[in-house]
Short mmCIF file of C-alpha atoms and ligand atoms in Angstrom, two decimals:
data_model
loop_
_atom_site.label_atom_id
_atom_site.label_comp_id
_atom_site.label_asym_id
_atom_site.label_seq_id
_atom_site.Cartn_x
_atom_site.Cartn_y
_atom_site.Cartn_z
CA UNK A 1 101.25 34.61 130.23
CA UNK A 2 98.44 32.26 131.13
CA UNK A 3 96.22 33.53 133.94
CA UNK A 4 95.35 30.99 136.62
CA UNK A 5 92.84 31.71 139.35
CA UNK A 6 93.54 30.81 142.96
CA UNK A 7 91.90 30.97 146.39
CA UNK A 8 93.54 29.85 149.65
CA UNK A 9 90.06 28.88 150.85
CA UNK A 10 90.14 25.87 148.51
CA UNK A 11 92.67 24.36 150.94
CA UNK A 12 90.19 24.38 153.84
CA UNK A 13 88.55 21.06 152.90
CA UNK A 14 90.46 18.19 154.52
CA UNK A 15 88.38 15.06 154.02
CA UNK A 16 91.01 12.92 155.83
CA UNK A 17 89.35 9.69 154.65
CA UNK A 18 86.92 7.98 152.30
CA UNK A 19 84.57 5.31 153.55
CA UNK A 20 84.99 2.58 150.91
CA UNK A 21 83.35 -0.85 151.29
CA UNK A 22 82.65 0.13 154.87
CA UNK A 23 86.32 0.83 155.58
CA UNK A 24 88.00 4.13 156.39
CA UNK A 25 90.73 4.51 153.71
CA UNK A 26 93.07 7.52 153.39
CA UNK A 27 91.67 10.46 151.41
CA UNK A 28 93.00 10.91 147.86
CA UNK A 29 91.45 14.34 147.19
CA UNK A 30 93.79 16.33 149.46
CA UNK A 31 94.79 20.05 149.70
CA UNK A 32 98.37 19.26 148.58
CA UNK A 33 96.98 18.56 145.08
CA UNK A 34 96.18 22.24 144.60
CA UNK A 35 99.40 23.56 146.13
CA UNK A 36 101.44 21.20 143.93
CA UNK A 37 99.75 22.55 140.78
CA UNK A 38 100.20 26.13 141.99
CA UNK A 39 103.95 25.64 142.55
CA UNK A 40 104.46 24.16 139.08
CA UNK A 41 102.52 26.96 137.36
CA UNK A 42 104.30 29.71 139.27
CA UNK A 43 107.69 28.17 138.43
CA UNK A 44 106.63 28.14 134.76
CA UNK A 45 105.86 31.87 134.88
CA UNK A 46 102.06 31.70 134.85
CA UNK A 47 100.24 34.72 136.29
CA UNK A 48 98.18 34.19 139.43
CA UNK A 49 94.82 35.98 139.60
CA UNK A 50 93.12 36.24 143.00
CA UNK A 51 89.65 34.72 143.07
CA UNK A 52 86.77 37.18 143.35
CA UNK A 53 83.67 36.42 145.45
CA UNK A 54 80.50 35.92 143.38
CA UNK A 55 76.89 35.64 144.51
CA UNK A 56 74.90 32.41 144.44
CA UNK A 57 72.86 33.15 141.30
CA UNK A 58 74.98 31.14 138.82
CA UNK A 59 75.33 28.34 141.37
CA UNK A 60 71.56 28.13 141.77
CA UNK A 61 71.01 27.76 138.04
CA UNK A 62 72.70 24.34 138.16
CA UNK A 63 71.93 23.12 141.71
CA UNK A 64 68.78 22.79 143.80
CA UNK A 65 68.69 25.27 146.64
CA UNK A 66 68.09 22.37 149.06
CA UNK A 67 71.47 20.79 148.18
CA UNK A 68 73.29 24.11 148.51
CA UNK A 69 71.67 24.89 151.88
CA UNK A 70 72.37 21.38 153.18
CA UNK A 71 76.06 21.65 152.26
CA UNK A 72 76.29 25.14 153.75
CA UNK A 73 75.09 23.96 157.16
CA UNK A 74 75.99 20.27 157.18
CA UNK A 75 79.15 20.39 159.26
CA UNK A 76 77.80 22.79 161.87
CA UNK A 77 74.65 20.72 162.32
CA UNK A 78 76.64 17.47 162.53
CA UNK A 79 79.17 18.87 165.03
CA UNK A 80 76.34 20.14 167.24
CA UNK A 81 74.75 16.67 167.31
CA UNK A 82 77.76 15.19 169.13
CA UNK A 83 77.96 12.07 166.94
CA UNK A 84 80.73 9.45 167.10
CA UNK A 85 82.06 10.37 163.60
CA UNK A 86 84.29 13.41 162.98
CA UNK A 87 82.96 13.74 159.41
CA UNK A 88 79.45 13.91 157.93
CA UNK A 89 78.73 10.50 156.38
CA UNK A 90 75.40 9.00 155.27
CA UNK A 91 74.03 5.79 156.71
CA UNK A 92 70.57 5.63 155.05
CA UNK A 93 69.78 6.71 151.47
CA UNK A 94 66.47 8.32 150.47
CA UNK A 95 66.19 6.48 147.12
CA UNK A 96 63.18 7.67 145.16
CA UNK A 97 61.94 4.05 144.84
CA UNK A 98 61.83 3.87 148.64
CA UNK A 99 59.10 6.51 148.70
CA UNK A 100 57.35 5.48 145.49
CA UNK A 101 58.65 8.65 143.87
CA UNK A 102 57.03 10.88 146.53
CA UNK A 103 59.07 13.50 148.39
CA UNK A 104 60.76 11.84 151.37
CA UNK A 105 59.87 13.31 154.77
CA UNK A 106 62.36 15.79 156.24
CA UNK A 107 64.10 13.53 158.76
CA UNK A 108 64.13 14.59 162.41
CA UNK A 109 67.54 12.95 163.00
CA UNK A 110 70.58 14.96 161.91
CA UNK A 111 72.35 11.68 161.05
CA UNK A 112 69.65 10.79 158.50
CA UNK A 113 69.88 14.08 156.57
CA UNK A 114 72.98 13.29 154.47
CA UNK A 115 70.97 10.44 152.92
CA UNK A 116 68.78 13.03 151.16
CA UNK A 117 71.75 14.48 149.26
CA UNK A 118 74.69 12.00 149.13
CA UNK A 119 74.94 9.12 146.68
CA UNK A 120 78.07 7.47 148.10
CA UNK A 121 79.95 7.02 151.36
CA UNK A 122 83.30 8.28 150.03
CA UNK A 123 82.54 11.97 150.02
CA UNK A 124 82.96 13.19 153.59
CA UNK A 125 82.12 16.62 154.96
CA UNK A 126 84.11 18.22 157.76
CA UNK A 127 85.06 21.69 159.01
CA UNK A 128 86.00 23.81 156.00
CA UNK A 129 84.37 21.59 153.37
CA UNK A 130 81.66 24.12 152.56
CA UNK A 131 84.08 27.06 152.52
CA UNK A 132 86.40 25.22 150.12
CA UNK A 133 83.63 23.95 147.83
CA UNK A 134 82.08 27.42 147.65
CA UNK A 135 85.51 28.99 147.05
CA UNK A 136 86.05 26.56 144.15
CA UNK A 137 82.87 27.92 142.54
CA UNK A 138 84.23 31.47 142.91
CA UNK A 139 87.53 30.39 141.34
CA UNK A 140 85.62 28.90 138.39
CA UNK A 141 83.46 32.03 138.00
CA UNK A 142 86.53 34.29 138.16
CA UNK A 143 88.08 32.20 135.36
CA UNK A 144 84.86 32.74 133.38
CA UNK A 145 85.10 36.50 134.00
CA UNK A 146 88.61 36.55 132.51
CA UNK A 147 87.45 34.87 129.31
CA UNK A 148 84.26 36.93 129.12
CA UNK A 149 86.47 40.02 129.35
CA UNK A 150 88.64 38.87 126.44
CA UNK A 151 91.32 36.43 127.64
CA UNK A 152 91.43 33.55 125.15
CA UNK A 153 92.24 31.01 127.89
CA UNK A 154 91.98 30.85 131.68
CA UNK A 155 92.57 28.13 134.26
CA UNK A 156 90.67 27.60 137.52
CA UNK A 157 93.10 25.98 139.97
CA UNK A 158 90.35 24.79 142.27
CA UNK A 159 89.38 21.95 144.58
CA UNK A 160 87.37 20.06 145.72
CA UNK A 161 86.43 18.92 142.20
CA UNK A 162 82.86 19.02 140.93
CA UNK A 163 81.98 16.99 137.84
CA UNK A 164 80.28 14.12 139.72
CA UNK A 165 77.67 16.39 141.37
CA UNK A 166 74.18 16.35 139.83
CA UNK A 167 71.52 19.03 140.26
CA UNK A 168 70.57 17.69 143.68
CA UNK A 169 73.09 14.99 144.75
CA UNK A 170 76.77 15.11 145.75
CA UNK A 171 79.37 12.33 145.51
CA UNK A 172 82.64 11.18 143.94
CA UNK A 173 84.77 13.51 146.13
CA UNK A 174 82.72 16.43 144.74
CA UNK A 175 80.25 18.84 146.43
CA UNK A 176 79.41 21.62 143.94
CA UNK A 177 79.79 21.24 140.17
CA UNK A 178 82.35 23.94 139.32
CA UNK A 179 82.46 22.87 135.67
CA UNK A 180 78.68 23.09 135.29
CA UNK A 181 78.54 26.49 137.00
CA UNK A 182 81.23 27.76 134.61
CA UNK A 183 79.40 26.39 131.55
CA UNK A 184 76.06 27.89 132.61
CA UNK A 185 77.69 31.25 133.28
CA UNK A 186 79.45 31.16 129.89
CA UNK A 187 76.08 30.60 128.20
CA UNK A 188 74.80 33.72 129.98
CA UNK A 189 77.89 35.82 129.19
CA UNK A 190 79.08 34.65 125.75
CA UNK A 191 75.91 33.01 124.46
CA UNK A 192 75.25 29.39 123.62
CA UNK A 193 75.93 26.78 122.68
CA UNK A 194 78.79 26.15 125.10
CA UNK A 195 80.62 22.81 125.12
CA UNK A 196 82.07 20.90 128.05
CA UNK A 197 84.80 18.44 127.14
CA UNK A 198 85.62 16.30 130.18
CA UNK A 199 88.96 14.48 129.99
CA UNK A 200 89.04 13.40 133.64
CA UNK A 201 89.56 9.63 133.89
CA UNK A 202 86.04 9.26 135.29
CA UNK A 203 82.74 9.95 133.56
CA UNK A 204 81.41 13.48 134.14
CA UNK A 205 78.07 12.12 135.27
CA UNK A 206 76.98 15.20 137.20
CA UNK A 207 77.60 17.57 134.32
CA UNK A 208 75.83 15.20 131.93
CA UNK A 209 72.78 15.03 134.18
CA UNK A 210 72.63 18.79 134.82
CA UNK A 211 72.55 19.70 131.11
CA UNK A 212 70.47 16.75 129.90
CA UNK A 213 67.75 18.04 127.58
CA UNK A 214 68.85 21.71 127.85
CA UNK A 215 70.36 21.95 124.38
CA UNK A 216 72.48 25.06 125.09
CA UNK A 217 75.36 23.07 126.64
CA UNK A 218 76.96 20.18 124.75
CA UNK A 219 78.64 17.63 127.01
CA UNK A 220 81.33 15.14 125.98
CA UNK A 221 83.28 12.86 128.31
CA UNK A 222 86.28 10.59 127.69
CA UNK A 223 86.69 8.13 130.57
CA UNK A 224 87.52 4.64 131.73
CA UNK A 225 84.67 2.24 130.90
CA UNK A 226 82.34 2.08 133.90
CA UNK A 227 81.33 -1.32 132.53
CA UNK A 228 84.84 -2.55 133.37
CA UNK A 229 84.15 -1.87 137.04
CA UNK A 230 85.01 1.79 137.47
CA UNK A 231 83.31 4.74 139.20
CA UNK A 232 80.60 6.04 138.63
CA UNK A 233 79.58 2.47 137.71
CA UNK A 234 75.95 3.21 136.75
CA UNK A 235 76.57 5.88 134.10
CA UNK A 236 78.93 6.89 131.32
CA UNK A 237 77.77 4.52 128.59
CA UNK A 238 77.11 5.25 124.88
CA UNK A 239 73.44 4.40 125.51
CA UNK A 240 73.16 7.85 127.15
CA UNK A 241 74.36 9.63 124.00
CA UNK A 242 72.15 12.04 122.07
CA UNK A 243 72.55 15.20 119.97
CA UNK A 244 73.95 17.09 122.98
CA UNK A 245 75.79 14.36 124.94
CA UNK A 246 78.69 12.10 123.96
CA UNK A 247 80.18 9.39 126.17
CA UNK A 248 83.41 7.76 125.03
CA UNK A 249 84.26 4.98 127.48
CA UNK A 250 87.70 3.39 127.08
CA UNK A 251 89.09 0.05 128.22
CA UNK A 252 91.57 -0.03 131.12
CA UNK A 253 95.12 0.21 129.72
CA UNK A 254 94.06 2.14 126.61
CA UNK A 255 97.11 4.48 126.53
CA UNK A 256 97.86 7.56 124.39
CA UNK A 257 96.74 6.46 120.94
CA UNK A 258 93.22 5.33 121.84
CA UNK A 259 92.75 8.09 124.40
CA UNK A 260 93.80 10.84 121.96
CA UNK A 261 91.50 9.41 119.28
CA UNK A 262 88.63 9.77 121.78
CA UNK A 263 89.76 13.31 122.71
CA UNK A 264 89.69 14.17 118.98
CA UNK A 265 86.15 12.80 118.69
CA UNK A 266 84.99 14.73 121.77
CA UNK A 267 86.63 17.89 120.39
CA UNK A 268 84.89 17.52 117.02
CA UNK A 269 81.59 17.14 118.90
CA UNK A 270 82.31 20.46 120.63
CA UNK A 271 83.05 22.33 117.39
CA UNK A 272 79.61 24.04 117.03
CA UNK A 273 80.09 25.77 120.40
CA UNK A 274 80.87 29.46 120.94
CA UNK A 275 82.93 28.79 124.07
CA UNK A 276 84.59 25.76 125.64
CA UNK A 277 84.93 24.44 129.18
CA UNK A 278 87.59 21.77 129.66
CA UNK A 279 86.97 19.60 132.74
CA UNK A 280 90.62 18.80 133.27
CA UNK A 281 91.27 15.71 135.34
CA UNK A 282 94.81 14.42 135.00
CA UNK A 283 93.96 11.11 136.62
CA UNK A 284 94.01 9.36 133.21
CA UNK A 285 97.81 9.54 133.44
CA UNK A 286 99.98 6.48 133.94
CA UNK A 287 100.91 6.26 137.60
CA UNK A 288 97.68 7.79 138.87
CA UNK A 289 96.40 5.68 141.78
CA UNK A 290 92.72 6.10 140.78
CA UNK A 291 92.63 5.06 137.13
CA UNK A 292 94.15 2.56 134.66
CA UNK A 293 94.14 4.60 131.42
CA UNK A 294 97.97 4.89 131.18
CA UNK A 295 98.14 8.23 129.34
CA UNK A 296 101.58 9.92 129.14
CA UNK A 297 102.53 13.55 129.83
CA UNK A 298 103.10 14.00 126.08
CA UNK A 299 99.57 12.65 125.59
CA UNK A 300 98.16 15.35 127.86
CA UNK A 301 100.09 18.01 125.95
CA UNK A 302 98.66 16.71 122.67
CA UNK A 303 95.16 16.68 124.16
CA UNK A 304 95.64 20.36 124.97
CA UNK A 305 96.73 21.02 121.39
CA UNK A 306 93.74 19.18 119.95
CA UNK A 307 91.32 21.17 122.13
CA UNK A 308 93.18 24.41 121.35
CA UNK A 309 92.67 23.90 117.62
CA UNK A 310 88.98 24.70 118.15
CA UNK A 311 90.14 28.31 118.69
CA UNK A 312 87.27 28.93 121.10
CA UNK A 313 87.34 31.09 124.24
CA UNK A 314 88.31 28.42 126.77
CA UNK A 315 87.94 28.02 130.54
CA UNK A 316 89.82 25.09 132.07
CA UNK A 317 88.47 23.78 135.37
CA UNK A 318 90.54 21.46 137.54
CA UNK A 319 88.86 18.13 138.29
CA UNK A 320 90.75 14.96 139.42
CA UNK A 321 94.39 13.83 139.43
CA UNK A 322 95.83 12.17 142.52
CA UNK A 323 99.56 11.56 142.03
CA UNK A 324 101.10 14.50 143.89
CA UNK A 325 104.47 14.23 142.15
CA UNK A 326 103.06 14.50 138.60
CA UNK A 327 99.82 16.46 138.97
CA UNK A 328 101.50 19.86 138.46
CA UNK A 329 103.53 18.89 135.38
CA UNK A 330 100.50 17.16 133.80
CA UNK A 331 98.35 20.28 134.19
CA UNK A 332 101.17 22.44 132.83
CA UNK A 333 101.58 20.16 129.79
CA UNK A 334 97.87 20.39 129.01
CA UNK A 335 97.74 24.17 129.40
CA UNK A 336 100.88 24.53 127.29
CA UNK A 337 99.26 22.47 124.54
CA UNK A 338 96.09 24.57 124.77
CA UNK A 339 97.95 27.88 124.65
CA UNK A 340 99.83 27.14 121.43
C1 LIG B 9 86.88 13.98 140.62
C2 LIG B 9 87.29 12.55 140.63
O1 LIG B 9 88.26 12.18 139.99
N1 LIG B 9 86.57 11.75 141.40
C3 LIG B 9 86.91 10.38 141.42
C4 LIG B 9 86.10 9.66 142.41
C5 LIG B 9 86.28 8.20 142.21
N2 LIG B 9 86.78 7.58 143.36
C6 LIG B 9 86.56 6.18 143.29
C7 LIG B 9 87.19 5.52 144.45
C8 LIG B 9 86.89 4.06 144.42
C9 LIG B 9 87.54 3.34 145.54
N3 LIG B 9 88.79 3.89 145.95
C10 LIG B 9 89.52 3.01 146.80
C11 LIG B 9 90.27 3.73 147.84
C12 LIG B 9 91.71 3.83 147.52
N4 LIG B 9 92.27 4.99 148.11
ZN1 LIG B 10 88.50 11.45 138.11
#
C-alpha cells in the first residue's frame, strides 16, 4: 500500500484572503485541500505515515537564511506592531534596480520588511503560517526518507505548496519550496542527477531558479503559457531552457492530448536521473478555478503511468489544486497511475 506522509501542523496556515489587484479576494489555498486529499487516500486504503521533524540543514541548502528567519518571525513581529491588517502583506518592494544592485538597507519599519522577501501581494502570512510551511518541509523530507530507505514511491500530502519560492523570495501562495528541499535531499541521499517533473498548472519558477546552473538537478515544467496572461507571468518560457531545464508552456484549453504529450516530453527529459520528484499540482484539471488547461481525471492517471514508466525511486510532493470536490480523486488517480 502506498505510504503517504501527513502532519496536522500543515493545517495551521489559514491565509483567509489574497490581495489581488488591490482587492481582498477569498483565499484559494485553504486547509480543507489537504484534509480532502487525506480522506480520499484513507478511503482507498493508503497507509498514513506520521511526519518526522527534521533539522534546517536541507532547507538551508535551497533557501537563504534571511528568508527562512524572516518567515519564522514575520507574524510575531507584525502582530506586535499593532498594524491595521490582520495578515502580513507587503506595500513596498525592494527591487534590486531600486538600489542599483546594492544590498537594500534593513528597514526600520516592520511594515517595510515583507518587501525584502515577497514578490506578490497574494501570499499572506498570519498566525500558523510559519508552523504550517515548516511542517510541509518535514512532510517532504519524511517522504524522501521513505524512498531513501527503499520504498519505490512515497507521497507528501503537504501544504502550503512551495514550487513558486526562489532561493530568497516567496510568492504564489508558497513560502518554502518543499519540492526543491526534497530534490536537494535526494541528491544527498541517493546521488545525482535527480529530476523534478512539475505538472502543476503553473510554471515551477522557484524550483527552476533554485537549481539553475547546478547541473545535479534536472527541472522540467508543464504549465499554462504565462505569455497567455497566467501566473507567474514573467517566467516559464522556452527561452529559459538549457541542458538541465525544460519549460513546456501550453495554450489555455489544451486538454488531455496536448498535455500528455508535454508530460511525455518532460518525462523523457528526466530519464537520465537516478531519482524523481513529481511536483504534483492537480490544478490543470478541468473545473479547477485557477487554470484553463482542461485535463481530465483519466489524463492525470495516464500522467502517473507515464512518469511511473521511468521506474525511478519517486517522491511525489503536493503543489496546487483548488477544487475541493475533485482534488482528492485527482491525486489518487495520479498516484494509482504511478504505482502500476
Ligand atoms: C501553487 C500554486 O498553484 N500557486 C498558484 C498561484 C497562482 N495564483 C494566481 C492567482 C491570480 C489571481 N487570482 C484571482 C483570485 C481569484 N480567487
Ligand atoms: Zn498551480
